[in-house]
CSV table of C-alpha atoms in Angstrom, one decimal:
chain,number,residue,atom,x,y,z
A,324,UNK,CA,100.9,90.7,81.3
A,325,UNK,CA,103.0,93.4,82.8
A,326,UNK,CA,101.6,96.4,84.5
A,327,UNK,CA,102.7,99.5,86.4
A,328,UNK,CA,101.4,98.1,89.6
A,329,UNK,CA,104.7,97.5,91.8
A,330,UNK,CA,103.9,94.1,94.2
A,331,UNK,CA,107.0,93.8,95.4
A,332,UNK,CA,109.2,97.1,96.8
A,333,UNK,CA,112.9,96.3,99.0
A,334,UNK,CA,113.8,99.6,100.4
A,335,UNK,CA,117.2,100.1,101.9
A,336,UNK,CA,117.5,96.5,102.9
A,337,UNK,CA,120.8,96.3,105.5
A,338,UNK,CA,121.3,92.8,106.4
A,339,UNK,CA,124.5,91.9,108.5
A,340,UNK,CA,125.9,88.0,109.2
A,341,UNK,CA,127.5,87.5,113.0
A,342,UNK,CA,130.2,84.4,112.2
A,343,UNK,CA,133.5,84.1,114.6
A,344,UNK,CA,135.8,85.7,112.3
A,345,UNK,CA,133.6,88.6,112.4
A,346,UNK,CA,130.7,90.9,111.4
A,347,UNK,CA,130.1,90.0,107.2
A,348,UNK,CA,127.9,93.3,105.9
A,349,UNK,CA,126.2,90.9,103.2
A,350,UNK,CA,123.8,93.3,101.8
A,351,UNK,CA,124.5,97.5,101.8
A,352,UNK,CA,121.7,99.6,101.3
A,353,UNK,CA,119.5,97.8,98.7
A,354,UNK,CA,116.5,98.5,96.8
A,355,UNK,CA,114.7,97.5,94.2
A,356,UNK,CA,110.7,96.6,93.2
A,357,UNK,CA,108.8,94.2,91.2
A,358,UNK,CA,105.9,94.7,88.5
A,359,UNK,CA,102.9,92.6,88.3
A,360,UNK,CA,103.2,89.9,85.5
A,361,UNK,CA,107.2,91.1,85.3
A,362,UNK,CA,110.8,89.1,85.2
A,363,UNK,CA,113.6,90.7,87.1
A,364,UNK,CA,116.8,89.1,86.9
A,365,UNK,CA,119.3,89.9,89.6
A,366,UNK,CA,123.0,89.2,88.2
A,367,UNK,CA,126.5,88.6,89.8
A,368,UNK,CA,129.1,86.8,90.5
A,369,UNK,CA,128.9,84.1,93.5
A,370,UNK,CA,128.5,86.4,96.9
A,371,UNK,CA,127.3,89.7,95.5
A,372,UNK,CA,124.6,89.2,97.6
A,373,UNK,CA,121.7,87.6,95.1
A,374,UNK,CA,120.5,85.2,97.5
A,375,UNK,CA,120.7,86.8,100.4
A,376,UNK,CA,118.3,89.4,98.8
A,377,UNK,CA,115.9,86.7,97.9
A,378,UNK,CA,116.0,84.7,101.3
A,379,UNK,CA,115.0,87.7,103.1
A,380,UNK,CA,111.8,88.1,100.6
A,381,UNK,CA,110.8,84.7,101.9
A,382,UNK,CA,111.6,85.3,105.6
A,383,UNK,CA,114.3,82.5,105.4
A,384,UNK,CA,117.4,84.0,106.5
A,385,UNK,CA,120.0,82.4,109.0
A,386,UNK,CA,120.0,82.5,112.4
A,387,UNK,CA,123.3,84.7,112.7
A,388,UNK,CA,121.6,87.1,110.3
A,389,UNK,CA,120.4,90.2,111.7
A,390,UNK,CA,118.9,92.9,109.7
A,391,UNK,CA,120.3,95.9,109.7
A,392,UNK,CA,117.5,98.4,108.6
A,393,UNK,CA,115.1,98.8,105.7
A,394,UNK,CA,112.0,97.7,104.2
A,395,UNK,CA,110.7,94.5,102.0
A,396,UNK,CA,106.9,95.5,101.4
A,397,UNK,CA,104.8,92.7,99.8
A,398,UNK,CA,101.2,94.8,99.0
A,399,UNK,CA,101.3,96.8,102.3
A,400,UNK,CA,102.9,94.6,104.7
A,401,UNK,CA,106.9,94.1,105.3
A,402,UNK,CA,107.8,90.6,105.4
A,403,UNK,CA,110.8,91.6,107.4
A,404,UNK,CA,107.8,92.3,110.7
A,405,UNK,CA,106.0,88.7,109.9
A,406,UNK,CA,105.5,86.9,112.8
A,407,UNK,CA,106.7,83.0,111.6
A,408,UNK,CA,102.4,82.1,111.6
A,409,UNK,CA,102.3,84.4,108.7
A,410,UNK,CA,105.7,83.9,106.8
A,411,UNK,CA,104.6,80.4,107.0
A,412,UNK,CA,101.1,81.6,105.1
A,413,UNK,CA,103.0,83.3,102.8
A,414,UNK,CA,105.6,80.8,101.7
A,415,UNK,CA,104.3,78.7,99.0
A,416,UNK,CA,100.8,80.3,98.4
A,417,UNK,CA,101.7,84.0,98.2
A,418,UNK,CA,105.7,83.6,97.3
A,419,UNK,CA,107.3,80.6,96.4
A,420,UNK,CA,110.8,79.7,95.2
A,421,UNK,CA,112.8,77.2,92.7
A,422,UNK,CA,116.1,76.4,94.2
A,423,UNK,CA,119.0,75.9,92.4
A,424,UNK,CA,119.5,71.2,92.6
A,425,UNK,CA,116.0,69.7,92.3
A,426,UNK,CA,117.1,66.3,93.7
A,427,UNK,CA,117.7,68.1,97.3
A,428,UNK,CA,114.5,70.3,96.9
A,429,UNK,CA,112.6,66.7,96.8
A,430,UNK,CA,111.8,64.4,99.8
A,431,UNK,CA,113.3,61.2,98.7
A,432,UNK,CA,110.6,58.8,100.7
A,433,UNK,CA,107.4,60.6,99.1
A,434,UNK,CA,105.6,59.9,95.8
A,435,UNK,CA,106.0,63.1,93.6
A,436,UNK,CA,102.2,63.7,93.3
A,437,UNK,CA,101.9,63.8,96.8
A,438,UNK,CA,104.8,66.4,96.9
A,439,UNK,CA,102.9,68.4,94.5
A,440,UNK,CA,99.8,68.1,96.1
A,441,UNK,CA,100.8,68.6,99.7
A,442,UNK,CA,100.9,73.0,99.3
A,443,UNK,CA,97.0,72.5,98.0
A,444,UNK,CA,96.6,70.5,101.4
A,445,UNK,CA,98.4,72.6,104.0
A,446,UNK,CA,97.4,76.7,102.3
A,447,UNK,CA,93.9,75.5,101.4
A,448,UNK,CA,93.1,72.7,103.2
A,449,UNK,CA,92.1,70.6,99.9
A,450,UNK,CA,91.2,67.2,100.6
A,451,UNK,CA,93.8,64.6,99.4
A,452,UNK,CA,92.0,63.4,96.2
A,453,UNK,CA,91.0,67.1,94.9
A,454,UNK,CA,94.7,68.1,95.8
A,455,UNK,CA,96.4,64.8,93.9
A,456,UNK,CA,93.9,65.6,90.7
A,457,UNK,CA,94.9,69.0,90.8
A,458,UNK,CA,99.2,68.2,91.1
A,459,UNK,CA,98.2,65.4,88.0
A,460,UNK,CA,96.8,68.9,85.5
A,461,UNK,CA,100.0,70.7,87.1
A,462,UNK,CA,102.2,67.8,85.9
A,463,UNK,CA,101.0,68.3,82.8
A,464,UNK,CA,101.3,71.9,82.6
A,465,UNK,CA,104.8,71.4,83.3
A,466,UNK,CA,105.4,69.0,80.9
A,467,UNK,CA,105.7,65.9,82.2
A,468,UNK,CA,104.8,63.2,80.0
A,469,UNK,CA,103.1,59.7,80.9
A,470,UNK,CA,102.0,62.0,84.2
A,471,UNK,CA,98.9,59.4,85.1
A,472,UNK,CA,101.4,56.8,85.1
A,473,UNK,CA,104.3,58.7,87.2
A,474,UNK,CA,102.6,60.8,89.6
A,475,UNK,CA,103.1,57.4,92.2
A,476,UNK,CA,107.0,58.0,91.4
A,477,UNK,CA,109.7,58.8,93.5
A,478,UNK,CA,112.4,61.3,92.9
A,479,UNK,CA,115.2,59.3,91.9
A,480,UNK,CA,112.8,57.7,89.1
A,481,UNK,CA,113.0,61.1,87.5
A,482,UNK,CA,116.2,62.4,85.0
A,483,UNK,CA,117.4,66.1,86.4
A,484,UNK,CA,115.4,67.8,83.4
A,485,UNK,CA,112.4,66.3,84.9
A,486,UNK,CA,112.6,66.7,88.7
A,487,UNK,CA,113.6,70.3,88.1
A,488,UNK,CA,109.9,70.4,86.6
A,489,UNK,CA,108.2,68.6,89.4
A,490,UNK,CA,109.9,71.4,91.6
A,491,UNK,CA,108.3,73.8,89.1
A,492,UNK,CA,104.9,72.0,89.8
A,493,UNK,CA,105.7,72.7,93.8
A,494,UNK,CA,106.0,76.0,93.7
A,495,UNK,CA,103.1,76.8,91.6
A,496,UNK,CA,101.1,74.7,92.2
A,497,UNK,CA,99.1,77.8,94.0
A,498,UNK,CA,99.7,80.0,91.8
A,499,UNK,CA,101.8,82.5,93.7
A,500,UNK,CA,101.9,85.8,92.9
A,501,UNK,CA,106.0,85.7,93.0
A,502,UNK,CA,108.2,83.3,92.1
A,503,UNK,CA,111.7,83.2,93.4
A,504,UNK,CA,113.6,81.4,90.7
A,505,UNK,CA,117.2,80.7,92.6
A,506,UNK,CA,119.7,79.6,89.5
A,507,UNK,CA,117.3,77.1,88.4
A,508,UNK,CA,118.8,76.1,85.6
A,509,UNK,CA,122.5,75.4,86.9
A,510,UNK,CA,122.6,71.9,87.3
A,511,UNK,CA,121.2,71.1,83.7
A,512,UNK,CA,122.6,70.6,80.2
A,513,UNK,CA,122.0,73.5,78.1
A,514,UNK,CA,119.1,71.8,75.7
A,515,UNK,CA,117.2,71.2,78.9
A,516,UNK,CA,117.9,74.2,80.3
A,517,UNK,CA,116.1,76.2,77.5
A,518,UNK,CA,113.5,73.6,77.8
A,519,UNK,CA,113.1,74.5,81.5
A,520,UNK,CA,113.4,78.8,80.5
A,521,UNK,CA,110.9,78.4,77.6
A,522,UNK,CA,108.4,76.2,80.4
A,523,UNK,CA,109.1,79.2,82.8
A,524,UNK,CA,108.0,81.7,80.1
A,525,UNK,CA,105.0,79.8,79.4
A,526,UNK,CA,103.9,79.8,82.5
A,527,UNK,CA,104.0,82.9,83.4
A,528,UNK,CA,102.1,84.3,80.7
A,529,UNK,CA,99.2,81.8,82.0
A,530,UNK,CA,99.5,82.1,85.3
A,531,UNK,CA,100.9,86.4,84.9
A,532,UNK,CA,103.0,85.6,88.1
A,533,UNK,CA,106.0,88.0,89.0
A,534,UNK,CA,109.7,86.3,88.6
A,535,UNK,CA,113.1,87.3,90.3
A,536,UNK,CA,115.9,85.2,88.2
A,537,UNK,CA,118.3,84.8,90.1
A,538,UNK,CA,121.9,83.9,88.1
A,539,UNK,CA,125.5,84.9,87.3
A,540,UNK,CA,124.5,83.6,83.4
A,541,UNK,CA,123.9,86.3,81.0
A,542,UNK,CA,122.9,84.8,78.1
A,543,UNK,CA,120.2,83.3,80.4
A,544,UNK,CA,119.1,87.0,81.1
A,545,UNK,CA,118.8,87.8,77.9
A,546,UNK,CA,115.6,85.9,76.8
A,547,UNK,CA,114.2,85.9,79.7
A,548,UNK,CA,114.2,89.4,82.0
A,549,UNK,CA,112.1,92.3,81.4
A,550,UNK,CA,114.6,94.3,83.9
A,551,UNK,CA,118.2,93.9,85.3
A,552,UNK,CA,119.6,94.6,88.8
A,553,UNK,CA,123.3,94.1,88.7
A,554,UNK,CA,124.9,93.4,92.1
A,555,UNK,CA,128.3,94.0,93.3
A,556,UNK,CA,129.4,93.5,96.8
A,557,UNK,CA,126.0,93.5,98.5
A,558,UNK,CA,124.9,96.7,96.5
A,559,UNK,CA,122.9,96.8,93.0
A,560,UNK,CA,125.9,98.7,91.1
A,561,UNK,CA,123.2,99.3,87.7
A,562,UNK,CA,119.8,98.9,86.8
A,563,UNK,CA,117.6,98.7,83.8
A,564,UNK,CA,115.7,97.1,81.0
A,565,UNK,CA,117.2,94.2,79.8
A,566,UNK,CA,118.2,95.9,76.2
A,567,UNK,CA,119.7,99.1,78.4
A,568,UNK,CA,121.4,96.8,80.5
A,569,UNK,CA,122.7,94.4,77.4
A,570,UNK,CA,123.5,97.4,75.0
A,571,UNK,CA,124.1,100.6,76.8
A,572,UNK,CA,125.6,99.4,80.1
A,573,UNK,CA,127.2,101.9,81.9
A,574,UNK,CA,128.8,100.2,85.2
A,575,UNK,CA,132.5,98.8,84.6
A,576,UNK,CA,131.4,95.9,86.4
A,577,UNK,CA,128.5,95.4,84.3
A,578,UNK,CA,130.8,95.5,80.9
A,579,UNK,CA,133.2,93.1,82.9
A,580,UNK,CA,130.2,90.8,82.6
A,581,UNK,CA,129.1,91.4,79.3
A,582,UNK,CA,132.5,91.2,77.7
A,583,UNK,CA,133.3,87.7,79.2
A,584,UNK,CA,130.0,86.3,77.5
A,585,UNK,CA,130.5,84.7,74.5
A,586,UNK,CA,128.4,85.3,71.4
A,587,UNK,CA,128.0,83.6,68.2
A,588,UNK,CA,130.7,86.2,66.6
A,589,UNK,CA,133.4,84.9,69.2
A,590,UNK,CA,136.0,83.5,67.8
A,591,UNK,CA,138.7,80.5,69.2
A,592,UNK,CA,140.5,83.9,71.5
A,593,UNK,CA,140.2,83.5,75.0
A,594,UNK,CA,137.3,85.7,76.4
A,595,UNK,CA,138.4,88.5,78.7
A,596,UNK,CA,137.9,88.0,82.8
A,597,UNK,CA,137.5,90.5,85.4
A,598,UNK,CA,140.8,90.3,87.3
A,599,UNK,CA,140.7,89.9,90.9
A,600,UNK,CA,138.1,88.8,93.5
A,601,UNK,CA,135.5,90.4,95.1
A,602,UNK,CA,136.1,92.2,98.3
A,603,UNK,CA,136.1,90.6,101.6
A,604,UNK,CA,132.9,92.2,103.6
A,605,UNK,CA,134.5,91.8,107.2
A,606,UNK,CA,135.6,94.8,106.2
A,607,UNK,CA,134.2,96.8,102.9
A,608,UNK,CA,136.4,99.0,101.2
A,609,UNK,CA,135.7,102.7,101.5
A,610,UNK,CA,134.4,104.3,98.0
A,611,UNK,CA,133.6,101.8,95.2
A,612,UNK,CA,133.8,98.3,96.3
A,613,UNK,CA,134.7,97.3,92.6
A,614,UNK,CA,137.7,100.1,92.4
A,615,UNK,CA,140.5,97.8,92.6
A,616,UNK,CA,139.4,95.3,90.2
A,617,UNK,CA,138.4,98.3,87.7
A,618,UNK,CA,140.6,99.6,85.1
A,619,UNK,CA,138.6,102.7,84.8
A,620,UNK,CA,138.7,103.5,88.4
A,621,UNK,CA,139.0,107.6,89.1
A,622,UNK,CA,140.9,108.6,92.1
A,623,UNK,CA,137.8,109.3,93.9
A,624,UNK,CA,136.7,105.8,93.7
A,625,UNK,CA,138.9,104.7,96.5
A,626,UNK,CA,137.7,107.8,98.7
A,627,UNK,CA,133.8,108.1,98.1
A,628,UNK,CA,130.8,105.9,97.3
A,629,UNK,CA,129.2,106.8,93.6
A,630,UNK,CA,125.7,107.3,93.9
A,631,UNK,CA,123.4,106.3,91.3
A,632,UNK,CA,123.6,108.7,88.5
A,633,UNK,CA,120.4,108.5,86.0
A,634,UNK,CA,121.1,107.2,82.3
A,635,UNK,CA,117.3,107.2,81.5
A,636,UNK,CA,113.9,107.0,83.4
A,637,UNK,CA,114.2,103.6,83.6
A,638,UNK,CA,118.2,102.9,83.9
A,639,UNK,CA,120.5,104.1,86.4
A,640,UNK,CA,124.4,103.3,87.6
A,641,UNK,CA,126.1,104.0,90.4
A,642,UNK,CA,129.5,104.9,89.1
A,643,UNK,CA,131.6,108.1,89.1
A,644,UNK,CA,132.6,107.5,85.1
A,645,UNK,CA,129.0,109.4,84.7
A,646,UNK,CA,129.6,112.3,86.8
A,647,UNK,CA,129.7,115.9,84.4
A,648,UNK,CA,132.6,116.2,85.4
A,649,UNK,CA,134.6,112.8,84.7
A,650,UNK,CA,136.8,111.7,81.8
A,651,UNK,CA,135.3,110.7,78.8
A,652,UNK,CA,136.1,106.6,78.6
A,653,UNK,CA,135.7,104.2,75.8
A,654,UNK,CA,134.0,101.0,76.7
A,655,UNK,CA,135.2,97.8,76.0
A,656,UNK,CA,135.6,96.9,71.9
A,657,UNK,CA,133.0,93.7,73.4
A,658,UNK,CA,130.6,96.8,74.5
A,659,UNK,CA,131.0,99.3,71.4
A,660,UNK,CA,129.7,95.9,69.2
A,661,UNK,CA,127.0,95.5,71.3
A,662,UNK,CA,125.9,98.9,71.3
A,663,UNK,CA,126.4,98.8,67.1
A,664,UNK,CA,124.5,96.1,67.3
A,665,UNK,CA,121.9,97.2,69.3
A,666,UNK,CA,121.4,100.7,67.1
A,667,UNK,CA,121.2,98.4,63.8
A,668,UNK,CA,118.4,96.4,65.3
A,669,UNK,CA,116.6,99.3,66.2
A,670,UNK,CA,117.5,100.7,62.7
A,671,UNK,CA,115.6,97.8,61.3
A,672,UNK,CA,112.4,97.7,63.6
A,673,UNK,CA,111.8,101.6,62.9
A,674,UNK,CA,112.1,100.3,58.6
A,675,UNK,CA,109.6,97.6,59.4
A,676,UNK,CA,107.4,99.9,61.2
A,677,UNK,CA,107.4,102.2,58.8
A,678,UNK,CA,106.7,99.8,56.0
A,679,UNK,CA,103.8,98.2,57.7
A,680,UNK,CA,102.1,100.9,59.4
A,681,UNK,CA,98.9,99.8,58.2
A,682,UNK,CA,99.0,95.9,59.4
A,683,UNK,CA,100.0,97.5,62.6
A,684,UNK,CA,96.5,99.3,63.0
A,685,UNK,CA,94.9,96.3,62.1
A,686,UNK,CA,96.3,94.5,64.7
A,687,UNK,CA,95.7,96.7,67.0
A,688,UNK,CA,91.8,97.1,66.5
């Protein structure tokens, strides 16, 4: 279950990469924290920075990486001041992370149960056969079926749907109290994909571990976040529940997003694309990174960074559309749906609330 405990708070995280060509300023001044027993999804297109933010959660930058300034506080520590003694004690018992292809997340040459098994063996010193019983009631948790019969399989024995499970199993196998979830779901068909979401939501209600989804897929967002951190050039550009985010956005970026989803009302027109590229962060533009790709861009955007203007308690954007003092826009005819959409649902929840008041007491006692 969620809670208002925070277990996880990034505080102006700077992080800088040194290549030839180069200083690359990867991530600008983000922050962001994590609920107990919450999903946060991080979205944004390839570079924005969604990794990066992850990797330094884990202690797993580069080597040509070098922080910058700010804060990554897990409890009362920052991860960022670990020694490599204690990043390795906190990797895989305290925080541990899906990557994105399960077949290079798994040692080829080992049996899958002993892959499993192996966390139980090196953060609690478990003897082999309590730590191979334990991976065999993981392997079922995940869904694996036939598990006594398998757990002596190799990788490659496995279809995609079910290694991506087995790396599941991995990482929580000791029941971290994060999970980094790194576009987990890429490499698999869409039926197993929800398969692999639906196993993830399970989970976590048993287990009430913390999730950062990472992903560029919206509609992946949508059933599965609690929050939303949209990122943009290394910064978080809006922020939000996921029904803020989904039907009140207020970042041109984020409606760039949103309107190049398709829903089961889109018809056979082609969906509309953010034009452009990101910017190259050699050298980041001065003022709103995402000015030149935004047809709502204000003459200030190309002179002064927005700062986050607040929508509600719990949703902010940094954009100079919400200043007092700014035009008046229309969103996109993709985001005025959504928003009618949205205020019908609500429409219909307040009705059935109304007309049930008394099954709702019930419940509740």
């Amino acid at each position: 279950m969620e809670s208002n405990e925070n277990i996880l708070e990034v505080e102006n995280l700077k992080i800088n990469f040194k290549t030839y060509a180069g200083t690359v300023k990867a991530i600008r001044d983000v922050s962001f924290n994590l609920k107990k027993g919450e999903t946060l999804a991080i979205v944004g297109e390839s570079g924005s920075g969604k990794t990066v933010t992850t990797r330094s959660i884990m202690g797993l930058l580069a080597n040509n990486a070098v922080v910058e300034g700010g804060t990554v506080m897990f409890h009362d520590q920052d991860v960022l001041k670990m020694t490599e003694k204690q990043l390795q004690d906190l990797r895989g018992a305290k925080i541990a992370q899906i990557f994105q292809d399960p077949m290079t997340s798994l040692d080829p040459t080992m049996r899958i149960g002993r892959q499993i098994a192996e966390p139980l063996m090196v953060h609690k010193g478990m003897s082999k056969a309590k730590a191979m019983a334990q991976a065999l009631d993981m392997m079922k948790l995940v869904g694996i079926t036939n598990a006594e019969n398998r757990i002596n399989d190799y990788p490659h024995q496995f279809s995609g749907g079910m290694r991506q499970r087995i790396v599941i199993a991995i990482a929580l196998i000791n029941y971290p109290e994060i999970l980094i979830a790194d576009e987990p779901t890429t490499a698999l068909d869409v039926t197993i994909q929800a398969q692999i979401l639906d196993l993830m939501r399970e989970l976590q209600n048993k287990i009430s571990t913390s999730i950062i989804f990472i992903t560029h897929d919206l509609g992946v967002v949508a059933g599965m976040a609690d929050r939303v951190a949209v990122m943009y050039a290394g910064k978080i550009v809006e922020y939000g529940t996921v029904d803020e985010i989904f039907y009140n956005p207020k970042h041109p970026y984020t409606w760039g997003l949103l309107s190049s989803m398709p829903t089961l009302e889109t018809n056979g027109d082609e969906l509309p694309s953010i034009p452009g590229t990101p910017p190259d962060l050699l050298d980041p533009p001065t003022g709103d990174a995402f000015a030149p790709r935004n047809s709502y861009a204000l003459k200030i955007d190309t002179e002064k960074e927005p700062p986050f203007f607040k929508v509600s308690d719990t949703h902010y954007a940094a954009t100079w559309l919400l200043h007092p003092d700014a035009p008046k826009v229309t969103p996109p005819v993709q985001i005025v749906a959504r928003q009618k959409q949205f205020a019908e649902m609500q429409k219909k929840l307040a009705a059935e609330k109304l007309s049930h008041p008394v099954e709702e007491e019930e419940e509740r006692q």
